[in-house]
XYZ file of C-alpha atoms in Angstrom:
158
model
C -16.358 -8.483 -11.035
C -12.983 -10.269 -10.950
C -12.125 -12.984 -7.697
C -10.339 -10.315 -5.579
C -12.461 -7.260 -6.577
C -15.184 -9.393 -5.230
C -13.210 -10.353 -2.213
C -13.000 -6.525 -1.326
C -16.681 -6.326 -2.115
C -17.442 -9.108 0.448
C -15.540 -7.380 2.925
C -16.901 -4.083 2.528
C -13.788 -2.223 1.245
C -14.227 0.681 -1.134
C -11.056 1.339 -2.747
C -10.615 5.018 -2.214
C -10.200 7.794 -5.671
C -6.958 8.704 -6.786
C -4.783 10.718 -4.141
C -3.928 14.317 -5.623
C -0.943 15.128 -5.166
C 0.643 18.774 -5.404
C 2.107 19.203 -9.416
C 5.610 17.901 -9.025
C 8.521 18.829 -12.015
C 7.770 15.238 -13.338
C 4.639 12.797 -14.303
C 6.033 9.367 -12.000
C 3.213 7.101 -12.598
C 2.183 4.975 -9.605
C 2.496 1.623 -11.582
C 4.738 0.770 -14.171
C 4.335 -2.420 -15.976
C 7.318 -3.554 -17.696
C 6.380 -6.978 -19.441
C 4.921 -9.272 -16.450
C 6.715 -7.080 -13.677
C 4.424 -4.675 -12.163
C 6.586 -1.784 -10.536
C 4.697 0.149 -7.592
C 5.752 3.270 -6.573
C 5.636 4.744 -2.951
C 2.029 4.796 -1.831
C 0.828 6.615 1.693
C -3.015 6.378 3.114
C -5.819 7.170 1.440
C -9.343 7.113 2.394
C -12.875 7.670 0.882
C -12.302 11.567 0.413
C -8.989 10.520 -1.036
C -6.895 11.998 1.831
C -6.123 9.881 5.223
C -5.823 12.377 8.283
C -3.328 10.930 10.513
C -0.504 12.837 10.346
C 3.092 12.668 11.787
C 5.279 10.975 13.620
C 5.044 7.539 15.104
C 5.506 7.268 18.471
C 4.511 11.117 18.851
C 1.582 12.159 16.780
C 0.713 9.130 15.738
C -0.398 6.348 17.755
C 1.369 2.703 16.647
C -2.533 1.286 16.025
C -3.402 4.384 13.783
C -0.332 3.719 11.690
C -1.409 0.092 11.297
C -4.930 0.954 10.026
C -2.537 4.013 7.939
C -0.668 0.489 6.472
C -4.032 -0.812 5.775
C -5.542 2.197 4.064
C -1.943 2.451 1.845
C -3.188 -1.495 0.515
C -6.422 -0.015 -0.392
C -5.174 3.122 -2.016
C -2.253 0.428 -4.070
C -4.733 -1.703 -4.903
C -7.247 1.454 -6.170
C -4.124 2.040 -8.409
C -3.242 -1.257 -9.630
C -7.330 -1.357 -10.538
C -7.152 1.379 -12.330
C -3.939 0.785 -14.156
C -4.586 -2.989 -14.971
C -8.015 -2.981 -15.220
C -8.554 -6.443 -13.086
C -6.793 -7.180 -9.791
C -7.211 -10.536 -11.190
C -4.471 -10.319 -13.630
C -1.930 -10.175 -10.829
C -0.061 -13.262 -9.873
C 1.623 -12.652 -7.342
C 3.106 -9.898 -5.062
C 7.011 -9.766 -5.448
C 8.344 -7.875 -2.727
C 7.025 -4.767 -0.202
C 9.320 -2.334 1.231
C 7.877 -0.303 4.334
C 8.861 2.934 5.778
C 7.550 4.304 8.797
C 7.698 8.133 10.036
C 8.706 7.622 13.424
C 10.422 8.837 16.463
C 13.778 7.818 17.273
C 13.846 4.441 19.476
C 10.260 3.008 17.877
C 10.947 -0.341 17.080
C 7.139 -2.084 16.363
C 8.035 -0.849 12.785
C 7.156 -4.456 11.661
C 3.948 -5.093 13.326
C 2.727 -1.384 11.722
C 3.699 -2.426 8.355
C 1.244 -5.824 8.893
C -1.111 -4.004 8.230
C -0.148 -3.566 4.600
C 0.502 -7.258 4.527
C -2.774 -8.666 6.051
C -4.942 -6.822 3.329
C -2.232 -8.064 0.787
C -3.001 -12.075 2.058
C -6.817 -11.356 2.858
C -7.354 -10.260 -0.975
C -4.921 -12.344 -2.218
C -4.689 -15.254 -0.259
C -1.398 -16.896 1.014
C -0.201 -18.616 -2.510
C -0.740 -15.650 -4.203
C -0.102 -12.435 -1.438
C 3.253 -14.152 -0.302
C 5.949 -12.037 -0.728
C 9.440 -10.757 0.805
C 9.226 -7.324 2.981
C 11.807 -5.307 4.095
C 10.420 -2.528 6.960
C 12.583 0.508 8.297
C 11.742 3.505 10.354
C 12.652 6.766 8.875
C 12.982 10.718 10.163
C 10.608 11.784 7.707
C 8.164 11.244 4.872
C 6.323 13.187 2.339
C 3.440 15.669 3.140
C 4.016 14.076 7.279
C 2.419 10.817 6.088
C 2.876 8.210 8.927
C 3.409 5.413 6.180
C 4.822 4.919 3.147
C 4.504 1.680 0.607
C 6.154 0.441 -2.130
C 6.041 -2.489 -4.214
C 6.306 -4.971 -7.103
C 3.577 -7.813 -8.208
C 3.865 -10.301 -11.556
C 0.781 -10.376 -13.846
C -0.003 -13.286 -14.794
């Protein structure tokens, strides 16, 4: 068990199955390695059964703590990717950048402190040398299948 697999272990986290998703017109993998970059597509909540159940807006539907722990279970369900992709969390060097969108009613403005939660799993597993990266985080009108999150990203192996 690699350093940050183990760090997961120690914490309790069991990185969820794959999400399935309904057949789209084309195969978009979730992570694309092109040389050392490590291209991450959008990523929403996933749990143990594979499928996170908040749903909807924030601010409305969905309370601003339940779309923090939704930011939290996107890490998990990114990092249950990257495992399977890479092989070994271990062979990342560093996370790149995160971009954040949050399905949320108009005037909610804690977009930030919901997408922390993607962040602070990011730094726990990673630590702060290695989790550091840039972030953008924007609220938007709507996101796939009424997810309250979305996640993308991009990491360097090593």
């Amino acid at each position: 068990m690699g350093i940050i697999s183990q760090r997961l272990h120690d914490q309790g986290i069991v990185l969820p199955p794959p999400i399935q998703l309904p057949n789209g017109p084309l195969p978009i993998p979730w992570v694309h390695v092109v040389g050392k970059r490590v291209l991450i597509s959008g990523h929403g909540p996933g749990n143990s059964s594979g499928v996170y159940s908040a749903r909807g807006r924030v601010g409305a539907e969905v309370s601003a703590e339940q779309a923090h722990e939704a930011a939290r279970a996107t890490a998990y369900t990114m990092l249950a990717n990257l495992q399977r992709e890479l092989g070994d969390l271990d062979r990342i060097a560093g996370w790149v950048r995160v971009f954040g969108m949050v399905n949320c009613v108009e005037g909610f403005d804690r977009i930030p402190e919901v997408i922390n939660g993607f962040t602070s799993v990011i730094l726990e597993a990673f630590g702060p040398e290695r989790g550091r990266h840039a972030r953008s985080a924007i609220g938007v009108a709507e996101l796939p299948f009424g997810i309250p999150v979305e996640i993308e990203a991009e990491a360097q192996l090593v």
